[in-house]
Amino acid sequence: MKLRIGIGRPWAAALSMALAMWVVAALPSHAEAQTAASAPELAASSTAVAASTPAPSTTQPSRVAASQINSGDTAWMITATALVLLMTIPGLALFYAGMVRKKNILATMAQVIAVCALVSLLWFALGYSLAFMPGTQLLGNTSAALLDSLYFNKAAAAVSVHHLAASVPESVFVMFQMSFAIITPALIVGAFAERMRFAALLWFMALWSLLVYAPVAHWVWEPSGWLASRGILDFAGGTVVHINAGVAGLVCAWMLGERVGYGHVPLMPSNLAYTMVGAALLWVGWMGFNGGSAAAADGRAGLAMLVTQLAASAAALSWMVAEWLLRGRPTLLGLCSGAVAGLVAITPASGFVDAKSAALIGAAAGVGCYWGATGLKRLLRADDSLDVFGVHGIGGLIGALLTGVFAKASIGGAEGSVTTQALGAFATLAYSAAATGVILWVVDIFIGLRVTPQQEREGLDISQHAEQVE
Amino acid sequence: MLDSEKLAIAAHLHVLMRRKLGRVTDVEWMVKNREYALEVIRTARAENLAELTEWVDKLEATVVGPHPAPRKSQPAGNTVPGAFTAVPHAPDQGRDSQHSDLGFLDSAHGGGRYVGRLR
């Protein structure tokens, strides 16, 4: 019998979670960082004016004169942020909703939009600080909890910037990274689709965002992170977003168990037209995902956008050919899945490789992820409902390793190392799998992960949300 | 009773079972095949929902006739062979009989499509 402590009601869950996060965030910050944050520093640091005014290298957010902000970079980053948010709502919501049965469409969409809202507030409360403040090699500090590092004073013409994007206001950097923090756990929704309790989902996503996403983002992207300091190349999140979410999805699928009827009766997708519209929104939004990761409106951003398009196209076609040869029919779902696989695989490489390499990465990802969603899925014996591991996990691994092969110093300023890439990929894989398992175990004890078989048969739309599609 | 009236009753039950139980039935086959209709009735009665019972009674009176359907659920594996999956021309023989009454099969989709895999 499961232990229940009366927090299974969604409103109570949300309230307790928000309260807990607020208390944690309000704790005294790391002393050193607090000092730095409370000492306004109008440093003339902007990468955009680096040619004329050498920017001091900072390792934490600092305050600069508003005139040092590059309006071109800022305009592009704001646009890119909106594009990435569009990937989740409505892109991912539609992509997944089309693949579940009709009785679970609304629940799937509700899960995605709830994750978006929940992670946004957690990012504000603590996530951003844990991921992007300098701290230890494993985790940032709490100096930017509740976005305490953020500063904007119109009268004084001063604004804070983050050291990873010194030509745009820190608010834009926070929001851009928030859109990544949102989509990563939202991707996992596809692995346990059609059977998880909504309250359990909220708790799982909140804990996963803070305990898995934020640390891994810190390892890979924050200069003090242990993988960043070893030279791992992950331009837009192949490891942080896709391997991380893919492996977590696989663990979720294992721990929640199969859906009723899985492997014995057809579990019909409700409407693959939704999936195609969702895939198209993902594809378009990915231009911001990869292009925005240059943190500037420059040649590297342009190249990132170009290689993104080429890889997606190559993967859509290679998946289509593989499916046509092996199954006798090229399906719409295959084309959509192939495109997403290519987008996933080019994500870590997009600021480091040229166009030819991008086409090769895409072609490899299309075939590799097709195997991941079919042959490997059978071997793993997990009901990963919408193939989160097959597409994001395998695509992320292919992309991470091939970035080590194809990265050019002339593009990204660094040669790739397959060994370092493999270290980062498998360390993320191991940590994400272990931490996800522990979080699920805890949530199962206190909340209970699965709906009852009867609720599952009725569908989550009715049983969890009292709504349905007629 | 006219065939169209029997079909209307079967269709009504089909809609209710889809909404309430998430199960898909074959309306035409329910009217034509007594064994299939009996199995539908047995499964619907097992849920003990008043709304369903009303239409199950009607189906029983019109399609099944004087021989009533069993009122208690039978153990798995003792179901009528092909019930819920005995859609004409649906190549579903390979399925596990233990799960053959789960009823998600759409007559338009045969073979192993979407069985244990999405892609």
XYZ file of C-alpha atoms in Angstrom:
589
model
C 0.000 0.000 0.000
C 1.281 3.424 -0.897
C 1.879 6.020 1.761
C -0.283 9.053 1.158
C 0.211 12.330 2.976
C -2.704 14.255 1.605
C -0.857 16.178 -1.061
C -2.243 14.357 -4.042
C -4.643 17.148 -4.916
C -3.206 19.251 -7.722
C -3.863 22.620 -6.079
C -2.299 21.490 -2.848
C 0.637 20.048 -4.734
C 1.235 23.250 -6.634
C 0.913 25.405 -3.546
C 3.260 23.316 -1.439
C 5.773 23.177 -4.237
C 5.749 26.924 -4.777
C 6.110 27.522 -1.044
C 9.005 25.092 -0.758
C 10.811 26.660 -3.673
C 10.312 30.135 -2.265
C 11.749 29.152 1.095
C 14.774 27.494 -0.488
C 15.357 30.436 -2.761
C 15.122 32.897 0.091
C 17.935 31.228 2.009
C 21.144 33.265 2.384
C 23.154 33.108 -0.789
C 26.700 32.092 -1.308
C 28.698 34.771 0.485
C 31.143 35.542 -2.242
C 28.538 35.788 -4.913
C 26.323 37.910 -2.702
C 29.102 40.421 -2.333
C 29.611 40.556 -6.044
C 25.914 40.898 -6.729
C 25.528 43.740 -4.279
C 28.428 45.718 -5.699
C 27.205 47.402 -8.853
C 29.827 47.288 -11.504
C 29.479 49.367 -14.621
C 31.931 47.439 -16.705
C 32.307 48.318 -20.349
C 31.885 44.734 -21.403
C 30.189 43.885 -24.611
C 31.304 41.379 -27.158
C 29.719 43.546 -29.813
C 32.179 46.334 -29.201
C 35.070 44.034 -28.501
C 36.958 45.203 -31.538
C 37.119 48.783 -30.335
C 36.848 48.299 -26.588
C 38.357 45.097 -25.206
C 35.818 43.611 -22.806
C 36.995 42.452 -19.427
C 36.399 38.726 -19.045
C 33.872 38.178 -16.289
C 32.847 34.943 -14.679
C 29.569 36.141 -13.257
C 26.793 38.557 -14.197
C 27.845 42.184 -14.106
C 26.284 45.588 -14.695
C 27.145 47.565 -17.802
C 26.124 50.834 -19.380
C 23.016 50.416 -21.509
C 24.959 51.791 -24.449
C 27.093 48.640 -24.402
C 24.098 46.472 -25.268
C 24.037 45.417 -28.922
C 20.559 46.060 -30.287
C 20.990 43.608 -33.199
C 21.986 40.762 -30.899
C 19.218 41.644 -28.489
C 16.551 41.768 -31.178
C 17.601 38.374 -32.507
C 17.768 36.804 -29.052
C 14.271 38.033 -28.212
C 13.008 36.591 -31.490
C 14.853 33.317 -30.932
C 13.393 33.038 -27.439
C 9.873 33.400 -28.793
C 10.641 30.732 -31.390
C 11.867 28.277 -28.758
C 8.804 28.911 -26.606
C 6.692 28.259 -29.687
C 8.343 24.844 -29.941
C 6.804 23.796 -26.632
C 3.494 25.621 -26.734
C 1.957 24.731 -29.078
C 4.567 22.756 -31.077
C 5.344 19.887 -28.735
C 1.782 19.820 -27.400
C 0.402 19.244 -30.895
C 3.208 16.857 -31.863
C 2.410 14.595 -28.913
C -1.367 15.071 -28.916
C -1.618 13.667 -32.417
C 0.134 10.455 -31.413
C -1.917 9.553 -28.348
C -5.394 8.060 -28.419
C -8.336 10.423 -28.703
C -9.243 9.979 -25.044
C -5.821 11.333 -23.992
C -5.416 14.348 -26.293
C -6.423 16.991 -23.779
C -4.473 15.416 -20.936
C -1.311 15.379 -23.020
C -1.772 19.021 -23.938
C -2.533 19.885 -20.309
C 0.685 18.195 -19.219
C 2.765 20.219 -21.660
C 1.272 23.592 -20.779
C 1.435 22.823 -17.046
C 5.117 21.951 -17.349
C 5.668 25.242 -19.170
C 4.109 27.283 -16.373
C 5.643 25.285 -13.537
C 9.199 25.301 -14.880
C 9.011 29.018 -15.678
C 8.417 29.845 -12.011
C 11.006 27.351 -10.804
C 13.538 28.837 -13.187
C 12.816 32.253 -11.694
C 12.945 30.940 -8.133
C 16.070 28.815 -8.279
C 16.776 26.976 -11.519
C 18.574 29.788 -13.325
C 20.841 30.389 -10.375
C 21.734 26.720 -9.955
C 22.457 26.337 -13.652
C 24.137 29.571 -14.675
C 25.822 31.063 -11.641
C 29.414 30.154 -10.950
C 29.660 27.773 -8.041
C 31.281 24.400 -7.784
C 32.046 22.189 -10.771
C 28.798 20.370 -10.143
C 26.289 23.119 -9.356
C 25.904 26.867 -9.381
C 25.182 28.921 -6.295
C 22.003 30.607 -5.077
C 23.103 34.207 -5.616
C 20.627 34.647 -8.466
C 17.700 32.945 -6.735
C 14.523 34.925 -7.428
C 16.649 36.537 -10.144
C 18.478 38.687 -7.627
C 21.321 39.257 -10.085
C 18.985 40.898 -12.574
C 19.312 44.679 -12.841
C 17.779 47.313 -15.080
C 17.689 51.038 -14.360
C 16.462 53.189 -17.197
C 17.347 56.462 -15.485
C 20.907 55.353 -14.772
C 21.156 53.706 -18.199
C 22.538 50.555 -16.643
C 21.664 46.936 -17.135
C 23.019 43.593 -15.997
C 24.473 41.075 -18.463
C 25.407 37.431 -18.068
C 28.996 36.471 -18.761
C 27.940 33.976 -21.447
C 26.031 36.604 -23.447
C 27.591 39.931 -22.663
C 25.992 41.886 -25.508
C 22.372 41.297 -24.489
C 20.536 42.198 -21.266
C 20.573 39.468 -18.651
C 16.759 39.423 -18.748
C 16.928 38.196 -22.341
C 19.517 35.565 -21.468
C 17.399 34.380 -18.520
C 14.327 34.101 -20.719
C 16.174 32.364 -23.565
C 17.575 29.776 -21.188
C 14.187 29.457 -19.508
C 12.669 28.354 -22.806
C 15.258 25.523 -22.910
C 14.535 24.599 -19.316
C 10.847 24.384 -20.239
C 11.118 22.211 -23.316
C 13.491 19.652 -21.786
C 11.132 18.187 -19.164
C 8.205 18.692 -21.535
C 9.893 16.271 -23.927
C 9.713 13.541 -21.274
C 5.906 13.719 -21.293
C 5.916 11.573 -24.433
C 7.566 8.634 -22.698
C 4.877 8.099 -20.061
C 1.941 9.360 -22.109
C -1.539 8.017 -21.375
C -0.902 6.637 -17.884
C 0.621 9.076 -15.368
C -1.330 10.868 -12.656
C -1.377 14.610 -13.174
C -0.385 15.437 -9.582
C 2.522 13.001 -9.817
C 3.594 14.617 -13.055
C 3.779 18.054 -11.432
C 5.932 16.812 -8.580
C 8.161 14.801 -10.859
C 8.703 17.678 -13.269
C 9.463 20.172 -10.508
C 12.034 17.928 -8.883
C 13.529 16.842 -12.189
C 13.922 20.423 -13.376
C 15.896 21.418 -10.265
C 17.765 18.194 -9.545
C 18.582 16.986 -13.047
C 18.216 19.727 -15.652
C 19.866 22.551 -13.699
C 22.962 20.546 -12.658
C 23.533 19.110 -16.129
C 23.135 22.557 -17.710
C 25.725 23.812 -15.223
C 28.165 20.991 -16.007
C 28.011 21.601 -19.740
C 27.357 25.305 -20.262
C 28.560 27.288 -17.266
C 32.330 27.816 -17.654
C 32.992 26.463 -14.143
C 31.113 23.221 -14.886
C 33.210 20.066 -14.921
C 32.339 19.116 -18.492
C 32.657 22.669 -19.816
C 36.121 22.928 -18.307
C 37.079 19.707 -20.109
C 36.076 21.204 -23.451
C 32.810 19.430 -24.229
C 31.063 20.882 -27.276
C 27.317 21.251 -26.948
C 26.207 24.277 -28.891
C 22.467 24.201 -28.227
C 21.766 21.271 -25.949
C 22.292 17.887 -27.575
C 23.528 16.599 -24.232
C 21.784 18.958 -21.821
C 18.392 18.769 -23.489
C 18.089 15.676 -25.656
C 20.250 12.968 -24.100
C 19.084 14.153 -20.701
C 15.373 14.060 -21.587
C 15.671 10.908 -23.683
C 17.240 8.836 -20.927
C 14.849 10.230 -18.332
C 12.000 9.230 -20.606
C 13.290 5.693 -20.865
C 13.555 5.378 -17.097
C 10.020 6.760 -16.742
C 8.729 4.212 -19.254
C 10.406 1.380 -17.360
C 9.256 2.504 -13.936
C 5.661 3.302 -14.862
C 5.243 0.088 -16.786
C 3.362 -0.624 -19.979
C 0.012 0.834 -20.898
C -2.987 -1.487 -20.704
C -3.056 -3.462 -23.933
C 0.439 -2.457 -25.052
C 1.910 -5.071 -27.374
C -1.403 -6.852 -27.801
C -3.830 -4.402 -29.335
C -3.326 -1.399 -31.581
C -2.997 1.877 -29.664
C -4.197 4.182 -32.390
C -2.794 7.692 -32.821
C -5.675 10.138 -32.649
C -4.764 12.460 -35.490
C -1.400 12.511 -37.230
C -2.301 15.828 -38.827
C -1.818 17.392 -35.373
C 1.551 15.675 -35.232
C 2.578 17.126 -38.577
C 1.584 20.647 -37.518
C 3.484 20.138 -34.269
C 6.550 18.862 -36.114
C 6.426 21.877 -38.418
C 6.318 24.235 -35.425
C 9.245 22.370 -33.903
C 11.194 22.616 -37.146
C 10.624 26.361 -37.500
C 11.193 27.001 -33.811
C 14.467 25.096 -33.953
C 15.919 27.978 -35.965
C 15.714 29.989 -32.765
C 16.854 27.058 -30.644
C 20.106 26.623 -32.573
C 20.465 30.059 -34.147
C 19.852 31.774 -30.827
C 22.504 29.703 -29.091
C 25.156 31.841 -30.764
C 23.905 34.576 -28.386
C 24.496 37.036 -31.199
C 23.127 38.007 -34.596
C 26.234 37.073 -36.508
C 27.715 34.706 -39.062
C 27.799 31.815 -36.634
C 24.085 32.180 -35.940
C 23.426 32.228 -39.668
C 25.488 29.093 -40.181
C 23.739 27.390 -37.280
C 20.404 28.082 -38.911
C 21.562 26.758 -42.281
C 23.001 23.509 -40.926
C 19.822 23.017 -38.892
C 17.711 23.078 -42.038
C 20.053 20.752 -43.924
C 20.282 18.192 -41.136
C 16.514 18.114 -40.634
C 15.959 17.590 -44.341
C 18.590 14.867 -44.652
C 17.172 13.034 -41.658
C 13.567 13.263 -42.846
C 14.601 11.689 -46.139
C 16.898 9.038 -44.676
C 14.186 7.935 -42.213
C 11.717 7.873 -45.105
C 14.014 5.707 -47.242
C 14.721 3.315 -44.372
C 11.016 2.952 -43.643
C 10.137 2.576 -47.314
C 12.727 -0.171 -47.768
C 11.916 -2.059 -44.580
C 8.167 -1.522 -44.246
C 7.113 -0.891 -47.823
C 5.491 2.508 -47.141
C 6.854 5.998 -46.405
C 4.615 7.381 -43.654
C 3.843 10.943 -42.634
C 4.762 10.062 -39.059
C 8.098 8.770 -40.345
C 8.821 11.994 -42.206
C 7.936 14.080 -39.155
C 9.966 11.843 -36.855
C 12.948 11.895 -39.198
C 12.933 15.684 -39.327
C 12.865 15.889 -35.530
C 15.662 13.305 -35.325
C 17.815 15.443 -37.600
C 17.053 18.559 -35.597
C 18.022 16.757 -32.411
C 21.299 15.463 -33.827
C 22.444 18.780 -35.265
C 21.677 20.603 -32.012
C 25.069 20.067 -30.318
C 26.938 20.502 -33.594
C 25.176 23.507 -35.083
C 27.752 26.117 -34.068
C 30.737 23.920 -34.841
C 30.234 22.176 -38.200
C 29.894 23.125 -41.854
C 27.051 22.365 -44.243
C 28.491 19.104 -45.611
C 28.949 17.681 -42.139
C 25.426 18.744 -41.224
C 23.948 16.737 -44.091
C 25.935 13.683 -42.986
C 24.888 14.099 -39.358
C 21.269 14.415 -40.439
C 21.405 11.344 -42.682
C 22.968 9.279 -39.895
C 20.396 10.505 -37.395
C 17.435 9.612 -39.615
C 18.517 5.986 -39.937
C 19.840 5.751 -36.374
C 16.686 7.129 -34.789
C 14.492 4.944 -36.997
C 16.317 1.986 -35.480
C 16.012 3.578 -32.040
C 12.237 3.853 -32.352
C 11.776 0.338 -33.769
C 14.530 -2.277 -33.324
C 16.092 -0.846 -30.186
C 12.661 -0.219 -28.697
C 11.890 -3.931 -28.983
C 15.206 -4.805 -27.359
C 14.667 -2.407 -24.455
C 11.164 -3.781 -23.765
C 9.897 -0.469 -22.443
C 6.637 1.190 -23.419
C 8.273 4.493 -24.298
C 4.921 5.607 -25.681
C 6.000 8.272 -28.157
C 9.626 7.162 -28.597
C 11.306 9.874 -26.568
C 14.443 7.786 -26.083
C 14.446 6.442 -29.637
C 14.390 9.943 -31.127
C 15.857 12.288 -28.503
C 18.173 9.901 -26.680
C 19.624 8.226 -29.750
C 19.574 11.421 -31.819
C 21.333 13.253 -29.007
C 23.997 10.571 -28.716
C 24.615 10.518 -32.478
C 24.847 14.311 -32.533
C 27.134 14.525 -29.520
C 29.583 11.954 -30.851
C 29.575 13.256 -34.432
C 30.205 16.778 -33.134
C 33.504 15.391 -31.888
C 34.213 14.076 -35.364
C 33.164 17.035 -37.512
C 33.753 20.151 -35.365
C 35.990 22.720 -37.061
C 38.090 25.211 -35.149
C 37.548 27.757 -37.917
C 33.820 27.838 -37.170
C 33.465 27.384 -33.440
C 36.976 28.086 -32.251
C 37.543 24.544 -31.052
C 38.411 21.157 -32.490
C 36.211 18.296 -31.403
C 37.218 15.309 -29.335
C 35.142 12.154 -29.570
C 36.497 11.026 -26.196
C 35.380 14.212 -24.444
C 32.032 14.116 -26.203
C 31.525 10.492 -25.157
C 32.478 11.338 -21.580
C 29.897 14.104 -21.450
C 27.194 12.056 -23.134
C 27.592 8.988 -20.955
C 28.061 10.943 -17.727
C 24.804 12.748 -18.466
C 23.160 9.486 -19.383
C 24.210 7.840 -16.129
C 23.334 10.780 -13.878
C 20.019 11.453 -15.550
C 19.008 7.793 -15.383
C 19.934 7.432 -11.710
C 18.453 10.729 -10.554
C 15.261 10.228 -12.552
C 14.843 6.797 -11.006
C 15.220 8.176 -7.491
C 12.785 11.040 -8.130
C 10.183 8.670 -9.552
C 10.624 6.333 -6.606
C 10.044 9.170 -4.141
C 7.038 10.521 -6.028
C 5.585 7.030 -6.234
C 5.862 6.620 -2.475
C 4.187 9.924 -1.610
C 1.829 10.528 -4.531
C 1.570 7.387 -6.662
C 2.678 7.498 -10.264
C -0.007 5.707 -12.221
C -3.692 6.126 -12.731
C -5.824 3.064 -12.057
C -6.511 0.627 -14.936
C -10.115 1.811 -15.000
C -9.021 5.464 -15.259
C -6.603 4.483 -17.980
C -9.365 2.787 -19.945
C -11.609 5.827 -19.545
C -8.772 8.020 -20.712
C -6.843 10.707 -18.871
C -8.968 13.492 -20.380
C -11.959 12.397 -18.336
C -10.261 10.804 -15.350
C -7.692 13.536 -14.703
C -9.281 16.669 -16.128
C -13.033 16.005 -16.517
C -12.922 17.125 -20.124
C -13.090 15.318 -23.430
C -12.880 15.762 -27.168
C -16.227 14.981 -28.804
C -37.867 -5.490 -35.623
C -36.344 -3.792 -38.616
C -32.636 -4.245 -39.238
C -32.220 -0.494 -39.147
C -33.665 -0.405 -35.618
C -31.304 -3.165 -34.476
C -28.445 -1.273 -36.032
C -29.473 1.885 -34.196
C -29.421 0.071 -30.852
C -26.029 -1.451 -31.601
C -24.675 1.935 -32.676
C -25.917 3.541 -29.484
C -24.206 0.889 -27.402
C -21.061 1.272 -29.485
C -20.877 4.992 -28.724
C -21.512 4.473 -25.023
C -18.869 1.771 -24.749
C -16.353 3.919 -26.529
C -17.031 6.862 -24.236
C -17.450 5.046 -20.960
C -15.031 2.153 -21.363
C -12.718 3.269 -24.137
C -13.630 0.158 -26.134
C -14.345 0.014 -29.808
C -16.881 -2.455 -31.149
C -18.051 -3.405 -34.618
C -21.648 -2.263 -34.988
C -22.554 -4.303 -38.061
C -21.027 -7.473 -36.685
C -22.898 -6.975 -33.419
C -26.148 -7.252 -35.344
C -25.097 -10.124 -37.580
C -23.170 -12.350 -35.187
C -24.941 -13.611 -32.082
C -21.742 -14.800 -30.358
C -20.109 -11.422 -30.830
C -23.211 -9.652 -29.506
C -23.209 -11.942 -26.459
C -19.603 -11.085 -25.737
C -20.297 -7.366 -26.057
C -23.210 -7.745 -23.664
C -21.116 -9.734 -21.193
C -18.366 -7.108 -21.176
C -20.765 -4.192 -20.884
C -22.638 -5.816 -18.007
C -19.382 -6.469 -16.169
C -18.900 -2.706 -15.800
C -22.241 -2.380 -14.015
C -23.061 1.071 -15.346
C -26.740 2.016 -15.410
C -26.451 3.954 -18.623
C -24.962 0.965 -20.374
C -27.365 -1.538 -18.882
C -30.352 0.159 -20.473
C -28.965 -0.328 -23.958
C -27.528 -3.751 -23.214
C -31.022 -4.888 -22.308
C -32.352 -3.548 -25.580
C -29.615 -5.263 -27.546
C -30.225 -8.478 -25.716
C -33.954 -8.349 -26.417
C -33.628 -7.584 -30.090
C -30.466 -9.204 -31.349
C -29.771 -12.096 -29.019
C -33.368 -13.191 -28.567
C -34.649 -15.777 -26.113
C -31.256 -17.092 -24.952
C -29.923 -14.561 -22.404
C -26.273 -13.665 -22.204
C -24.314 -14.691 -19.101
C -24.583 -12.010 -16.410
C -21.329 -12.668 -14.643
C -17.931 -12.011 -16.148
C -16.093 -15.110 -17.229
C -12.446 -15.741 -16.450
C -9.931 -14.516 -18.990
C -9.262 -17.084 -21.672
C -12.809 -18.377 -21.442
C -14.172 -15.688 -23.687
C -15.871 -16.376 -26.944
C -13.140 -16.855 -29.525
C -12.789 -13.783 -31.669
C -15.146 -11.685 -29.611
C -14.383 -7.949 -29.869
C -11.762 -8.746 -32.403
C -13.810 -10.862 -34.752
C -14.109 -8.039 -37.202
C -14.700 -9.447 -40.674
C -11.531 -9.442 -42.751
C -9.407 -8.143 -39.869
C -6.185 -10.209 -39.831
C -5.767 -10.346 -36.058
C -5.251 -14.045 -35.458
C -1.784 -13.562 -34.022
C -2.956 -11.673 -30.978
C -2.763 -12.984 -27.467
C -6.179 -14.351 -26.556
C -5.751 -13.123 -22.995
C -5.922 -9.569 -24.284
C -8.327 -10.140 -27.138
C -11.217 -8.572 -25.260
C -9.540 -5.250 -24.667
C -11.288 -3.926 -27.691
C -9.170 -1.209 -29.235
C -9.221 -2.713 -32.711
C -10.625 -0.615 -35.468
C -11.844 -2.599 -38.437
C -10.034 -0.233 -40.770
C -6.685 -1.247 -39.339
C -5.510 -4.796 -39.507
C -2.152 -6.470 -39.066
C 0.349 -5.375 -36.450
C 0.111 -1.649 -37.116
C 0.398 0.245 -33.811
C 0.644 -3.007 -31.841
C 3.635 -2.586 -29.536
C 5.031 0.182 -31.676
C 4.061 3.599 -32.891
C 6.454 3.981 -35.787
